[in-house]
PDB file of C-alpha atoms in Angstrom:
ATOM      1  CA  GLN A   1       0.113  -0.155  -0.046  1.00 71.00           C
ATOM      2  CA  GLN A   2       2.969   2.382   0.887  1.00 78.00           C
ATOM      3  CA  GLN A   3       4.440   1.479  -2.689  1.00 78.00           C
ATOM      4  CA  GLN A   4       0.898   2.239  -4.246  1.00 77.00           C
ATOM      5  CA  GLN A   5       0.849   5.533  -2.498  1.00 77.00           C
ATOM      6  CA  GLN A   6       4.593   6.668  -3.535  1.00 76.00           C
ATOM      7  CA  GLN A   7       3.549   5.455  -7.280  1.00 75.00           C
ATOM      8  CA  GLN A   8       0.311   7.947  -7.105  1.00 75.00           C
ATOM      9  CA  GLN A   9       2.494  10.668  -5.694  1.00 75.00           C
ATOM     10  CA  GLN A  10       5.006  10.246  -8.360  1.00 74.00           C
ATOM     11  CA  SER A  11       2.219  10.229 -11.080  1.00 75.00           C
ATOM     12  CA  ALA A  12       0.657  13.316  -9.529  1.00 70.00           C
ATOM     13  CA  ALA A  13       4.109  15.342  -9.488  1.00 68.00           C
ATOM     14  CA  ILE A  14       4.867  14.172 -13.098  1.00 70.00           C
ATOM     15  CA  SER A  15       1.204  15.491 -14.037  1.00 71.00           C
ATOM     16  CA  TYR A  16       1.920  18.535 -12.303  1.00 69.00           C
ATOM     17  CA  VAL A  17       5.128  18.753 -13.731  1.00 66.00           C
ATOM     18  CA  ASP A  18       3.808  18.427 -17.415  1.00 74.00           C
ATOM     19  CA  ALA A  19       0.970  20.707 -16.708  1.00 69.00           C
ATOM     20  CA  LEU A  20       3.569  23.398 -15.783  1.00 69.00           C
ATOM     21  CA  ALA A  21       5.468  22.828 -18.870  1.00 74.00           C
ATOM     22  CA  LYS A  22       2.290  23.284 -21.085  1.00 75.00           C
ATOM     23  CA  VAL A  23       1.483  26.287 -19.333  1.00 68.00           C
ATOM     24  CA  LYS A  24       5.080  27.784 -19.865  1.00 75.00           C
ATOM     25  CA  ASP A  25       4.887  26.555 -23.561  1.00 69.00           C
ATOM     26  CA  LEU A  26       1.477  28.306 -23.779  1.00 70.00           C
ATOM     27  CA  GLN A  27       3.084  31.645 -22.278  1.00 65.00           C
ATOM     28  CA  ASN A  28       6.004  31.465 -24.480  1.00 65.00           C
ATOM     29  CA  MET A  29       3.613  31.065 -27.594  1.00 65.00           C
ATOM     30  CA  GLN A  30       1.468  34.057 -26.413  1.00 66.00           C
ATOM     31  CA  GLN A  31       4.741  36.128 -25.729  1.00 61.00           C
ATOM     32  CA  GLN A  32       6.197  35.111 -29.218  1.00 65.00           C
ATOM     33  CA  SER A  33       2.792  36.464 -30.564  1.00 66.00           C
ATOM     34  CA  LEU A  34       2.904  39.541 -28.942  1.00 61.00           C
ATOM     35  CA  ASP A  35       6.398  39.892 -29.816  1.00 69.00           C
ATOM     36  CA  GLU A  36       5.496  39.504 -33.355  1.00 71.00           C
ATOM     37  CA  ALA A  37       2.475  41.781 -33.279  1.00 67.00           C
ATOM     38  CA  ALA A  38       4.759  44.499 -31.419  1.00 69.00           C
ATOM     39  CA  HIS A  39       7.233  44.050 -34.275  1.00 73.00           C
ATOM     40  CA  TRP A  40       4.549  44.340 -37.262  1.00 73.00           C
ATOM     41  CA  GLU A  41       3.143  47.450 -35.572  1.00 77.00           C
ATOM     42  CA  ALA A  42       6.550  49.280 -35.164  1.00 80.00           C
ATOM     43  CA  ALA A  43       7.507  48.618 -38.703  1.00 85.00           C
ATOM     44  CA  HIS A  44       3.699  49.489 -39.890  1.00 81.00           C
ATOM     45  CA  TRP A  45       4.379  53.020 -38.180  1.00 85.00           C
ATOM     46  CA  ALA A  46       7.905  53.336 -39.167  1.00 87.00           C
ATOM     47  CA  ASP A  47       6.657  52.932 -42.963  1.00 89.00           C
ATOM     48  CA  SER A  48       3.883  55.039 -42.476  1.00 88.00           C
ATOM     49  CA  VAL A  49       5.495  58.061 -40.689  1.00 90.00           C
ATOM     50  CA  CYS A  50       7.971  58.254 -43.719  1.00 91.00           C
ATOM     51  CA  LYS A  51       4.796  58.489 -46.345  1.00 92.00           C
ATOM     52  CA  VAL A  52       3.181  61.125 -43.980  1.00 93.00           C
ATOM     53  CA  ARG A  53       6.057  63.248 -43.665  1.00 93.00           C
ATOM     54  CA  ALA A  54       6.386  63.102 -47.579  1.00 94.00           C
ATOM     55  CA  LYS A  55       2.841  64.290 -47.899  1.00 94.00           C
ATOM     56  CA  TRP A  56       3.444  66.982 -45.101  1.00 93.00           C
ATOM     57  CA  ALA A  57       6.630  68.232 -46.629  1.00 93.00           C
ATOM     58  CA  GLY A  58       4.489  68.563 -49.970  1.00 94.00           C
ATOM     59  CA  ARG A  59       1.995  71.173 -48.417  1.00 93.00           C
ATOM     60  CA  SER A  60       2.584  74.969 -48.999  1.00 92.00           C
ATOM     61  CA  LEU A  61       5.441  76.969 -47.593  1.00 89.00           C
ATOM     62  CA  SER A  62       2.644  78.832 -45.289  1.00 90.00           C
ATOM     63  CA  PHE A  63       1.303  75.650 -43.995  1.00 92.00           C
ATOM     64  CA  ARG A  64       4.662  74.245 -43.277  1.00 90.00           C
ATOM     65  CA  THR A  65       5.597  77.495 -41.382  1.00 90.00           C
ATOM     66  CA  GLU A  66       2.427  77.488 -39.458  1.00 90.00           C
ATOM     67  CA  TYR A  67       2.838  73.926 -38.140  1.00 93.00           C
ATOM     68  CA  GLY A  68       6.734  73.762 -38.213  1.00 91.00           C
ATOM     69  CA  SER A  69       7.051  74.613 -34.546  1.00 90.00           C
ATOM     70  CA  GLN A  70       4.921  71.651 -33.422  1.00 92.00           C
ATOM     71  CA  VAL A  71       7.021  69.435 -35.426  1.00 91.00           C
ATOM     72  CA  GLU A  72      10.038  70.743 -34.175  1.00 90.00           C
ATOM     73  CA  ALA A  73       8.821  70.576 -30.627  1.00 88.00           C
ATOM     74  CA  ALA A  74       8.106  66.801 -31.123  1.00 88.00           C
ATOM     75  CA  GLN A  75      11.265  65.970 -32.890  1.00 86.00           C
ATOM     76  CA  GLY A  76      13.207  63.213 -30.441  1.00 84.00           C
ATOM     77  CA  ARG A  77       9.961  63.087 -28.257  1.00 86.00           C
ATOM     78  CA  ILE A  78       7.451  61.249 -30.099  1.00 87.00           C
ATOM     79  CA  ARG A  79       6.941  57.959 -31.375  1.00 88.00           C
ATOM     80  CA  SER A  80       6.267  57.255 -35.179  1.00 89.00           C
ATOM     81  CA  LYS A  81       2.516  56.417 -34.627  1.00 88.00           C
ATOM     82  CA  GLN A  82       2.068  59.814 -32.576  1.00 92.00           C
ATOM     83  CA  GLU A  83       4.124  61.818 -35.085  1.00 94.00           C
ATOM     84  CA  CYS A  84       1.745  60.365 -38.004  1.00 93.00           C
ATOM     85  CA  LEU A  85      -1.191  61.576 -35.816  1.00 95.00           C
ATOM     86  CA  LEU A  86       0.050  64.981 -35.359  1.00 96.00           C
ATOM     87  CA  LEU A  87       0.941  65.439 -39.164  1.00 96.00           C
ATOM     88  CA  PHE A  88      -2.363  63.819 -40.151  1.00 96.00           C
ATOM     89  CA  LEU A  89      -4.209  66.608 -37.689  1.00 97.00           C
ATOM     90  CA  GLN A  90      -2.089  69.307 -39.210  1.00 96.00           C
ATOM     91  CA  MET A  91      -3.114  68.316 -42.776  1.00 96.00           C
ATOM     92  CA  ALA A  92      -6.638  67.608 -41.908  1.00 97.00           C
ATOM     93  CA  ALA A  93      -7.006  71.233 -40.516  1.00 96.00           C
ATOM     94  CA  ASP A  94      -5.479  72.524 -43.427  1.00 95.00           C
ATOM     95  CA  ASP A  95      -7.932  70.648 -45.711  1.00 96.00           C
ATOM     96  CA  GLY A  96     -10.839  71.724 -43.305  1.00 96.00           C
ATOM     97  CA  LEU A  97     -11.780  68.274 -41.972  1.00 97.00           C
ATOM     98  CA  VAL A  98     -10.957  69.436 -38.514  1.00 97.00           C
ATOM     99  CA  VAL A  99     -11.392  72.809 -36.828  1.00 97.00           C
ATOM    100  CA  PRO A 100      -8.519  73.016 -34.080  1.00 96.00           C
ATOM    101  CA  GLY A 101      -9.300  74.990 -30.820  1.00 94.00           C
ATOM    102  CA  PRO A 102      -6.432  77.308 -29.639  1.00 92.00           C
ATOM    103  CA  PHE A 103      -2.948  76.025 -29.689  1.00 92.00           C
ATOM    104  CA  ALA A 104      -0.665  75.988 -26.418  1.00 90.00           C
ATOM    105  CA  ALA A 105       2.887  76.198 -27.137  1.00 84.00           C
ATOM    106  CA  GLY A 106       4.559  73.497 -25.057  1.00 83.00           C
ATOM    107  CA  GLY A 107       0.924  72.283 -23.963  1.00 88.00           C
ATOM    108  CA  GLY A 108      -1.202  69.654 -25.125  1.00 92.00           C
ATOM    109  CA  PHE A 109      -0.541  67.431 -27.727  1.00 94.00           C
ATOM    110  CA  PHE A 110       2.236  69.299 -29.204  1.00 93.00           C
ATOM    111  CA  GLY A 111       0.221  72.202 -29.050  1.00 93.00           C
ATOM    112  CA  TRP A 112      -2.988  70.578 -29.883  1.00 95.00           C
ATOM    113  CA  THR A 113      -5.631  71.488 -27.001  1.00 95.00           C
ATOM    114  CA  ARG A 114      -8.749  70.475 -28.626  1.00 95.00           C
ATOM    115  CA  PHE A 115     -10.154  69.903 -31.948  1.00 97.00           C
ATOM    116  CA  THR A 116     -13.699  68.968 -33.904  1.00 97.00           C
ATOM    117  CA  VAL A 117     -14.238  67.215 -36.802  1.00 97.00           C
ATOM    118  CA  ALA A 118     -15.842  69.752 -39.132  1.00 97.00           C
ATOM    119  CA  LEU A 119     -19.571  69.306 -39.649  1.00 93.00           C
ATOM    120  CA  GLY A 120     -20.242  67.573 -42.661  1.00 95.00           C
ATOM    121  CA  ARG A 121     -16.624  66.406 -43.252  1.00 97.00           C
ATOM    122  CA  ALA A 122     -17.115  63.275 -41.053  1.00 96.00           C
ATOM    123  CA  ARG A 123     -16.929  60.546 -43.892  1.00 95.00           C
ATOM    124  CA  GLU A 124     -13.829  62.562 -45.346  1.00 96.00           C
ATOM    125  CA  PHE A 125     -12.103  62.842 -42.217  1.00 95.00           C
ATOM    126  CA  ARG A 126     -12.722  58.978 -41.978  1.00 91.00           C
ATOM    127  CA  ARG A 127     -11.304  58.168 -45.110  1.00 91.00           C
ATOM    128  CA  ALA A 128      -8.279  60.264 -44.390  1.00 93.00           C
ATOM    129  CA  LEU A 129      -7.912  58.549 -41.101  1.00 91.00           C
ATOM    130  CA  GLU A 130      -8.406  54.901 -42.758  1.00 88.00           C
ATOM    131  CA  ALA A 131      -5.630  55.851 -45.180  1.00 88.00           C
ATOM    132  CA  LEU A 132      -3.104  55.528 -42.142  1.00 87.00           C
ATOM    133  CA  PHE A 133      -3.825  52.071 -41.836  1.00 83.00           C
ATOM    134  CA  PRO A 134      -3.543  50.401 -45.448  1.00 74.00           C
ATOM    135  CA  ASP A 135      -3.598  46.796 -43.949  1.00 75.00           C
ATOM    136  CA  GLY A 136      -6.879  47.166 -42.182  1.00 73.00           C
ATOM    137  CA  PHE A 137      -8.557  49.842 -40.122  1.00 73.00           C
ATOM    138  CA  ARG A 138      -9.607  48.796 -36.311  1.00 79.00           C
ATOM    139  CA  GLU A 139     -11.556  51.073 -34.311  1.00 84.00           C
ATOM    140  CA  ASP A 140      -9.797  49.762 -31.030  1.00 84.00           C
ATOM    141  CA  THR A 141      -6.670  50.722 -32.503  1.00 84.00           C
ATOM    142  CA  VAL A 142      -7.621  54.325 -33.612  1.00 87.00           C
ATOM    143  CA  LYS A 143      -9.182  55.121 -30.372  1.00 90.00           C
ATOM    144  CA  GLU A 144      -5.609  53.787 -28.562  1.00 89.00           C
ATOM    145  CA  LEU A 145      -3.762  56.341 -30.976  1.00 89.00           C
ATOM    146  CA  PHE A 146      -5.787  59.160 -29.826  1.00 93.00           C
ATOM    147  CA  TRP A 147      -5.979  58.036 -26.390  1.00 91.00           C
ATOM    148  CA  MET A 148      -2.322  57.647 -25.677  1.00 90.00           C
ATOM    149  CA  SER A 149      -1.829  61.063 -27.345  1.00 92.00           C
ATOM    150  CA  GLY A 150      -4.214  62.606 -24.965  1.00 93.00           C
ATOM    151  CA  LEU A 151      -6.764  63.668 -27.413  1.00 95.00           C
ATOM    152  CA  ILE A 152     -10.137  62.227 -26.095  1.00 94.00           C
ATOM    153  CA  PRO A 153     -13.718  63.353 -27.185  1.00 94.00           C
ATOM    154  CA  ASP A 154     -15.842  65.328 -24.728  1.00 85.00           C
ATOM    155  CA  ARG A 155     -17.607  62.882 -22.245  1.00 83.00           C
ATOM    156  CA  TRP A 156     -15.939  59.884 -23.814  1.00 85.00           C
ATOM    157  CA  GLN A 157     -18.470  60.015 -26.707  1.00 91.00           C
ATOM    158  CA  TRP A 158     -16.277  58.254 -29.443  1.00 92.00           C
ATOM    159  CA  ASP A 159     -19.145  58.325 -32.038  1.00 92.00           C
ATOM    160  CA  HIS A 160     -20.100  61.946 -31.291  1.00 94.00           C
ATOM    161  CA  GLY A 161     -16.472  62.840 -31.723  1.00 94.00           C
ATOM    162  CA  TRP A 162     -16.110  61.268 -34.935  1.00 93.00           C
ATOM    163  CA  ARG A 163     -19.174  62.847 -36.496  1.00 94.00           C
ATOM    164  CA  GLY A 164     -17.945  66.353 -35.302  1.00 95.00           C
ATOM    165  CA  THR A 165     -20.833  66.685 -32.561  1.00 95.00           C
ATOM    166  CA  ALA A 166     -18.446  66.501 -29.695  1.00 95.00           C
ATOM    167  CA  ALA A 167     -14.903  68.022 -29.324  1.00 96.00           C
ATOM    168  CA  PHE A 168     -11.630  66.098 -28.926  1.00 96.00           C
ATOM    169  CA  GLU A 169      -9.824  67.687 -25.881  1.00 95.00           C
ATOM    170  CA  PHE A 170      -6.649  66.954 -24.847  1.00 94.00           C
ATOM    171  CA  ARG A 171      -6.176  65.395 -21.283  1.00 92.00           C
ATOM    172  CA  GLU A 172      -2.816  64.422 -20.212  1.00 87.00           C
ATOM    173  CA  PRO A 173      -2.213  60.745 -20.444  1.00 79.00           C
ATOM    174  CA  GLY A 174      -2.177  59.087 -17.290  1.00 67.00           C
ATOM    175  CA  GLY A 175      -3.725  62.053 -15.380  1.00 57.00           C
ATOM    176  CA  ALA A 176      -6.929  62.759 -13.949  1.00 52.00           C
ATOM    177  CA  GLY A 177      -9.740  62.419 -16.203  1.00 51.00           C
ATOM    178  CA  HIS A 178      -8.021  60.351 -18.738  1.00 48.00           C
ATOM    179  CA  HIS A 179      -9.176  56.562 -18.245  1.00 49.00           C
ATOM    180  CA  CYS A 180     -10.361  54.055 -20.933  1.00 47.00           C
ATOM    181  CA  GLY A 181     -14.038  55.233 -21.337  1.00 46.00           C
ATOM    182  CA  TRP A 182     -14.079  53.590 -24.992  1.00 40.00           C
ATOM    183  CA  GLY A 183     -17.924  53.068 -25.120  1.00 39.00           C
ATOM    184  CA  VAL A 184     -19.543  51.650 -28.078  1.00 36.00           C
ATOM    185  CA  GLY A 185     -19.995  53.631 -31.512  1.00 40.00           C
ATOM    186  CA  ASP A 186     -19.033  53.342 -35.094  1.00 38.00           C
ATOM    187  CA  LEU A 187     -16.577  55.148 -36.685  1.00 38.00           C
TER     188      LEU A 187
END
């Protein structure tokens, strides 16, 4: 009977070790998947920022002069995806797709304290925004991009923000009033 108990204990220990190994394998596979996704995202934004910079540089001298100080302030302090958003917003304002609020030197998202999608231009705004995502547009990814930049629609009403019926306002990322209140709504 003692021998049988020892065999059961050994069997249980082996099962436990096997289970731990399977969990570890699963964790490794998940980490590898996360690493691959992060690599893909970094490559996507590195490619996208080059394209957006080229479009930005092709704008008029007055446009580049108006927004150049924001770009200079961002140099070395901003990731590719945030730079894409900054340049995108500047070009969207130049095209009349968004109406910027007052700019604050050294404040907001590199000067952007608020903006509203121009009434009647929501579809054009969406198409321009989708162009930043040639491999597929996902609402949660877009919300994260704005959220991480601190530009959040009033009362977290994303669907109203996209339509231009609520302003996007700067809230310091990680600060008070900056939580992930994404809510449901179509872009």
